[in-house]
Short mmCIF file of C-alpha atoms in Angstrom, two decimals:
data_model
loop_
_atom_site.label_atom_id
_atom_site.label_comp_id
_atom_site.label_asym_id
_atom_site.label_seq_id
_atom_site.Cartn_x
_atom_site.Cartn_y
_atom_site.Cartn_z
CA UNK A 1 0.00 0.00 0.00
CA UNK A 2 0.92 3.67 -0.41
CA UNK A 3 1.11 5.66 2.83
CA UNK A 4 1.30 9.44 3.19
CA UNK A 5 4.41 10.67 5.01
CA UNK A 6 3.67 14.39 4.78
CA UNK A 7 3.02 15.51 1.23
CA UNK A 8 4.09 12.39 -0.62
CA UNK A 9 3.35 8.69 -0.33
CA UNK A 10 5.75 5.77 0.14
CA UNK A 11 5.12 2.15 -0.75
CA UNK A 12 5.25 -0.48 2.01
CA UNK A 13 4.47 -4.18 2.01
CA UNK A 14 4.33 -6.28 5.19
CA UNK A 15 3.79 -9.97 5.95
CA UNK A 16 3.99 -12.43 8.83
CA UNK A 17 3.34 -12.09 12.53
CA UNK A 18 5.51 -11.60 15.60
CA UNK A 19 7.89 -9.14 17.18
CA UNK A 20 10.18 -7.46 16.60
CA UNK A 21 9.14 -6.21 13.16
CA UNK A 22 11.94 -6.63 10.64
CA UNK A 23 12.35 -3.65 8.31
CA UNK A 24 14.23 -4.24 5.04
CA UNK A 25 16.22 -1.36 3.49
CA UNK A 26 17.54 -1.76 -0.05
CA UNK A 27 20.75 -0.50 -1.59
CA UNK A 28 21.28 2.29 -4.11
CA UNK A 29 19.18 2.32 -7.29
CA UNK A 30 17.12 -0.56 -5.89
CA UNK A 31 13.59 -1.15 -4.65
CA UNK A 32 11.69 -3.68 -2.57
CA UNK A 33 11.31 -6.26 -5.35
CA UNK A 34 14.90 -7.28 -4.59
CA UNK A 35 13.68 -8.77 -1.29
CA UNK A 36 11.56 -11.25 -3.27
CA UNK A 37 13.33 -14.30 -1.84
CA UNK A 38 14.22 -12.96 1.59
CA UNK A 39 10.95 -11.44 2.80
CA UNK A 40 8.71 -14.54 2.50
CA UNK A 41 11.25 -16.63 4.42
CA UNK A 42 11.55 -14.05 7.20
CA UNK A 43 7.74 -13.82 7.39
CA UNK A 44 7.63 -17.43 8.56
CA UNK A 45 9.24 -16.35 11.85
CA UNK A 46 8.11 -12.75 12.45
CA UNK A 47 6.46 -9.65 11.02
CA UNK A 48 8.53 -8.15 8.21
CA UNK A 49 8.13 -5.02 6.07
CA UNK A 50 9.89 -3.95 2.90
CA UNK A 51 9.44 -0.43 1.59
CA UNK A 52 10.53 1.84 -1.24
CA UNK A 53 12.31 5.14 -0.69
CA UNK A 54 10.86 8.34 -2.16
CA UNK A 55 10.89 8.52 -5.95
CA UNK A 56 11.97 4.91 -6.40
CA UNK A 57 9.62 2.17 -7.56
CA UNK A 58 6.01 2.86 -6.63
CA UNK A 59 6.86 5.61 -4.13
CA UNK A 60 6.22 9.25 -4.93
CA UNK A 61 9.09 11.76 -5.12
CA UNK A 62 9.98 13.56 -1.89
CA UNK A 63 11.80 16.77 -0.99
CA UNK A 64 15.55 17.10 -1.30
CA UNK A 65 18.24 16.63 -0.18
CA UNK A 66 17.81 12.86 -0.22
CA UNK A 67 20.36 12.28 2.53
CA UNK A 68 20.30 9.70 5.31
CA UNK A 69 18.71 11.98 7.91
CA UNK A 70 15.76 12.78 5.66
CA UNK A 71 15.34 9.15 4.59
CA UNK A 72 15.41 7.93 8.20
CA UNK A 73 12.84 10.52 9.21
CA UNK A 74 10.53 9.53 6.35
CA UNK A 75 10.88 5.85 7.20
CA UNK A 76 9.89 6.52 10.79
CA UNK A 77 6.82 8.46 9.66
CA UNK A 78 5.95 5.73 7.17
CA UNK A 79 6.06 3.01 9.81
CA UNK A 80 3.96 5.04 12.24
CA UNK A 81 1.37 6.03 9.65
CA UNK A 82 1.19 2.45 8.37
CA UNK A 83 0.26 1.29 11.88
CA UNK A 84 3.57 -0.44 12.56
CA UNK A 85 4.98 -0.26 16.08
CA UNK A 86 8.51 -0.68 17.41
CA UNK A 87 10.75 -2.37 18.28
CA UNK A 88 12.28 -2.87 14.84
CA UNK A 89 15.10 -5.09 13.65
CA UNK A 90 16.62 -3.14 10.77
CA UNK A 91 18.29 -4.87 7.82
CA UNK A 92 20.30 -2.73 5.41
CA UNK A 93 21.87 -4.02 2.19
CA UNK A 94 24.75 -2.10 0.62
CA UNK A 95 23.91 1.66 0.72
CA UNK A 96 20.95 0.71 2.91
CA UNK A 97 23.42 -0.21 5.65
CA UNK A 98 24.33 3.47 5.99
CA UNK A 99 20.67 4.44 6.23
CA UNK A 100 19.75 1.99 8.99
CA UNK A 101 22.75 3.12 11.05
CA UNK A 102 21.44 6.67 10.97
CA UNK A 103 17.94 5.48 11.88
CA UNK A 104 19.32 3.54 14.85
CA UNK A 105 21.24 6.60 16.01
CA UNK A 106 18.31 8.99 15.65
CA UNK A 107 15.69 6.69 17.21
CA UNK A 108 17.61 4.23 19.42
CA UNK A 109 14.59 3.46 21.62
CA UNK A 110 12.82 2.01 18.57
CA UNK A 111 15.58 -0.33 17.36
CA UNK A 112 16.03 -3.83 18.77
CA UNK A 113 18.81 -4.99 16.46
CA UNK A 114 20.71 -4.39 13.22
CA UNK A 115 21.85 -6.57 10.35
CA UNK A 116 24.26 -4.93 7.92
CA UNK A 117 24.29 -6.94 4.70
CA UNK A 118 27.50 -6.35 2.73
CA UNK A 119 27.05 -2.79 3.90
CA UNK A 120 28.64 0.32 2.52
CA UNK A 121 31.13 2.06 4.81
CA UNK A 122 31.27 5.88 5.09
CA UNK A 123 35.01 5.86 4.38
CA UNK A 124 34.99 3.31 1.58
CA UNK A 125 35.75 5.71 -1.28
CA UNK A 126 39.03 6.92 0.23
CA UNK A 127 40.05 3.48 1.47
CA UNK A 128 39.44 1.78 -1.85
CA UNK A 129 41.44 4.49 -3.59
CA UNK A 130 44.40 3.67 -1.32
CA UNK A 131 44.55 0.08 -2.58
CA UNK A 132 43.57 0.56 -6.22
CA UNK A 133 44.48 4.20 -6.91
CA UNK A 134 42.23 6.68 -8.64
CA UNK A 135 39.26 5.25 -10.53
CA UNK A 136 40.32 3.40 -13.66
CA UNK A 137 39.08 4.31 -17.11
CA UNK A 138 36.47 1.54 -16.95
CA UNK A 139 35.28 2.65 -13.49
CA UNK A 140 35.02 6.25 -14.66
CA UNK A 141 33.16 5.06 -17.74
CA UNK A 142 30.77 3.09 -15.54
CA UNK A 143 29.99 6.23 -13.52
CA UNK A 144 29.27 8.14 -16.73
CA UNK A 145 27.04 5.32 -17.94
CA UNK A 146 24.94 5.59 -14.78
CA UNK A 147 24.45 9.28 -15.57
CA UNK A 148 23.58 8.37 -19.16
CA UNK A 149 21.05 5.84 -17.88
CA UNK A 150 18.67 8.64 -16.88
CA UNK A 151 18.76 10.09 -20.40
CA UNK A 152 18.26 6.66 -21.97
CA UNK A 153 15.34 5.95 -19.65
CA UNK A 154 13.65 9.19 -20.65
CA UNK A 155 14.04 8.23 -24.32
CA UNK A 156 12.65 4.75 -23.71
CA UNK A 157 15.94 3.13 -24.72
CA UNK A 158 16.37 1.22 -21.44
CA UNK A 159 12.95 -0.37 -21.81
CA UNK A 160 13.82 -1.33 -25.40
CA UNK A 161 17.14 -2.91 -24.35
CA UNK A 162 15.57 -4.83 -21.47
CA UNK A 163 13.06 -6.41 -23.87
CA UNK A 164 15.93 -8.45 -25.26
CA UNK A 165 17.54 -9.26 -21.90
CA UNK A 166 16.96 -12.48 -19.97
CA UNK A 167 16.45 -10.37 -16.88
CA UNK A 168 14.70 -12.98 -14.71
CA UNK A 169 17.52 -15.44 -15.27
CA UNK A 170 20.27 -12.90 -14.62
CA UNK A 171 18.76 -11.63 -11.38
CA UNK A 172 17.22 -15.00 -10.42
CA UNK A 173 14.35 -13.32 -8.59
CA UNK A 174 10.83 -14.73 -8.42
CA UNK A 175 9.26 -13.94 -11.83
CA UNK A 176 6.85 -11.26 -10.58
CA UNK A 177 9.58 -9.50 -8.58
CA UNK A 178 11.98 -9.64 -11.52
CA UNK A 179 9.32 -8.07 -13.75
CA UNK A 180 8.74 -5.29 -11.21
CA UNK A 181 12.42 -4.46 -10.89
CA UNK A 182 12.87 -4.60 -14.67
CA UNK A 183 9.99 -2.16 -15.17
CA UNK A 184 11.30 0.39 -12.71
CA UNK A 185 14.88 0.22 -13.98
CA UNK A 186 13.47 1.54 -17.25
CA UNK A 187 11.54 4.32 -15.50
CA UNK A 188 13.09 7.78 -15.70
CA UNK A 189 11.62 8.92 -12.35
CA UNK A 190 13.24 5.92 -10.63
CA UNK A 191 16.62 6.79 -12.13
CA UNK A 192 16.20 10.46 -11.20
CA UNK A 193 15.50 9.56 -7.56
CA UNK A 194 18.48 7.19 -7.47
CA UNK A 195 20.73 9.95 -8.78
CA UNK A 196 19.40 12.36 -6.14
CA UNK A 197 20.48 9.94 -3.38
CA UNK A 198 23.96 9.48 -4.85
CA UNK A 199 24.39 13.21 -5.37
CA UNK A 200 24.50 13.69 -1.59
CA UNK A 201 26.70 10.67 -0.84
CA UNK A 202 29.26 12.84 0.98
CA UNK A 203 26.58 14.35 3.20
CA UNK A 204 25.14 10.94 4.01
CA UNK A 205 28.61 9.55 4.75
CA UNK A 206 29.25 12.46 7.12
CA UNK A 207 25.97 11.83 8.92
CA UNK A 208 26.94 8.17 9.38
CA UNK A 209 30.38 9.12 10.74
CA UNK A 210 28.62 11.28 13.34
CA UNK A 211 26.61 8.34 14.72
CA UNK A 212 27.41 6.93 18.15
CA UNK A 213 28.56 3.40 19.03
CA UNK A 214 25.73 0.90 19.41
CA UNK A 215 26.38 -0.22 23.00
CA UNK A 216 25.12 -3.78 23.47
CA UNK A 217 22.63 -3.72 20.61
CA UNK A 218 22.46 -7.08 18.79
CA UNK A 219 24.37 -6.53 15.56
CA UNK A 220 25.19 -8.90 12.71
CA UNK A 221 27.47 -7.87 9.84
CA UNK A 222 27.51 -10.13 6.79
CA UNK A 223 30.11 -9.93 4.04
CA UNK A 224 29.86 -11.46 0.59
CA UNK A 225 32.67 -13.97 0.11
CA UNK A 226 33.17 -12.79 -3.46
CA UNK A 227 34.52 -14.54 -6.51
CA UNK A 228 38.09 -13.61 -5.57
CA UNK A 229 38.22 -13.62 -1.76
CA UNK A 230 42.01 -13.20 -1.75
CA UNK A 231 41.95 -9.89 -3.62
CA UNK A 232 43.29 -6.84 -1.81
CA UNK A 233 40.06 -4.92 -2.41
CA UNK A 234 38.02 -7.73 -0.89
CA UNK A 235 40.27 -7.83 2.14
CA UNK A 236 39.79 -4.08 2.64
CA UNK A 237 36.01 -4.52 2.37
CA UNK A 238 36.06 -7.28 4.99
CA UNK A 239 38.29 -5.16 7.22
CA UNK A 240 35.71 -2.36 7.09
CA UNK A 241 32.96 -4.84 7.91
CA UNK A 242 34.88 -6.07 10.95
CA UNK A 243 35.04 -2.44 12.09
CA UNK A 244 31.27 -2.22 11.73
CA UNK A 245 30.81 -5.33 13.87
CA UNK A 246 32.91 -3.67 16.59
CA UNK A 247 30.34 -0.88 16.91
CA UNK A 248 28.44 -3.08 19.38
CA UNK A 249 29.69 -5.26 22.21
CA UNK A 250 27.29 -7.86 20.81
CA UNK A 251 28.43 -7.46 17.22
CA UNK A 252 29.42 -10.40 15.04
CA UNK A 253 30.90 -10.65 11.57
CA UNK A 254 30.50 -13.51 9.15
CA UNK A 255 31.57 -14.10 5.56
CA UNK A 256 29.25 -16.12 3.34
CA UNK A 257 31.52 -18.05 0.99
CA UNK A 258 30.61 -18.13 -2.68
CA UNK A 259 28.26 -15.16 -2.50
CA UNK A 260 28.52 -11.82 -4.27
CA UNK A 261 27.19 -8.39 -3.35
CA UNK A 262 24.09 -8.88 -5.48
CA UNK A 263 23.56 -12.61 -5.07
CA UNK A 264 22.97 -12.18 -1.33
CA UNK A 265 19.45 -11.08 -2.22
CA UNK A 266 18.87 -12.23 -5.81
CA UNK A 267 20.12 -15.84 -5.56
CA UNK A 268 17.55 -18.09 -3.88
CA UNK A 269 20.06 -20.24 -1.99
CA UNK A 270 22.12 -17.27 -0.85
CA UNK A 271 19.00 -15.37 0.17
CA UNK A 272 18.03 -18.35 2.32
CA UNK A 273 21.28 -17.92 4.26
CA UNK A 274 20.48 -14.25 4.73
CA UNK A 275 16.96 -15.06 5.92
CA UNK A 276 18.42 -17.52 8.44
CA UNK A 277 20.79 -14.83 9.75
CA UNK A 278 17.82 -12.49 10.16
CA UNK A 279 15.98 -15.21 12.08
CA UNK A 280 18.96 -15.57 14.40
CA UNK A 281 19.03 -11.79 14.93
CA UNK A 282 15.31 -11.82 15.75
CA UNK A 283 15.88 -14.57 18.32
CA UNK A 284 18.76 -12.58 19.84
CA UNK A 285 16.60 -9.47 20.17
CA UNK A 286 13.83 -11.48 21.80
CA UNK A 287 16.26 -12.97 24.30
CA UNK A 288 17.70 -9.53 25.09
CA UNK A 289 14.20 -8.16 25.54
CA UNK A 290 13.34 -10.87 28.04
CA UNK A 291 16.44 -10.05 30.10
CA UNK A 292 15.43 -6.41 30.27
#
């Protein structure tokens, strides 16, 4: 359903019963269809909601800047207006990991636990540059292609290209979810909203750096094992994830062998491992709640 958050509406979809409510936050340029494997499995054990940030997918555009503080505030309003009540166990994939950290810092009394799924790190740009130098020609080209994507979407070219792409097979999502994601990738408003979020990356990263340690909050950090786990870049990524796990005295870090950044949510078998980790986090939050 679409829920008003103060002048614009955001899309939210919930399933299952139990507490705490798990809230799923996607990465950059993504939307809730990417939780197509994870959400149904989590719903077996507790109540779980996926949503779509302003301007992405079904959600209506919201005011700028689209930084982490604004996104966290809108998510809180969305949950309240949708009739959801804390505590929440927040799950953030990739860029979404930054967003749930800011939510947990702004509204700590509402958060029962965190799972950071191959999460971005606020210092990753500088630290990756140290090991691989300035962006290569191909990386710079990729950044320009993302900017070009908005123009192509407005011209209908992305939709035309995707007609000849075995999208469901590549992303391995349930067919309906793959069709939804495919449709919105070709939508110019979706691409415009995604660009608005990335335009304020530095501001969002600064807001994350300003967050406080998590005390004894249950925290799970999951890293993709990658196709080349011995690479220097992968080792730096895992080092940053270990730092994230140290934010809580109850933090843990695990590497899922054979997984990639995307396959953690789009591959059915890998998503099952993620859903199991979420179940374990839910059990940990319930046990901590009983002690209190």
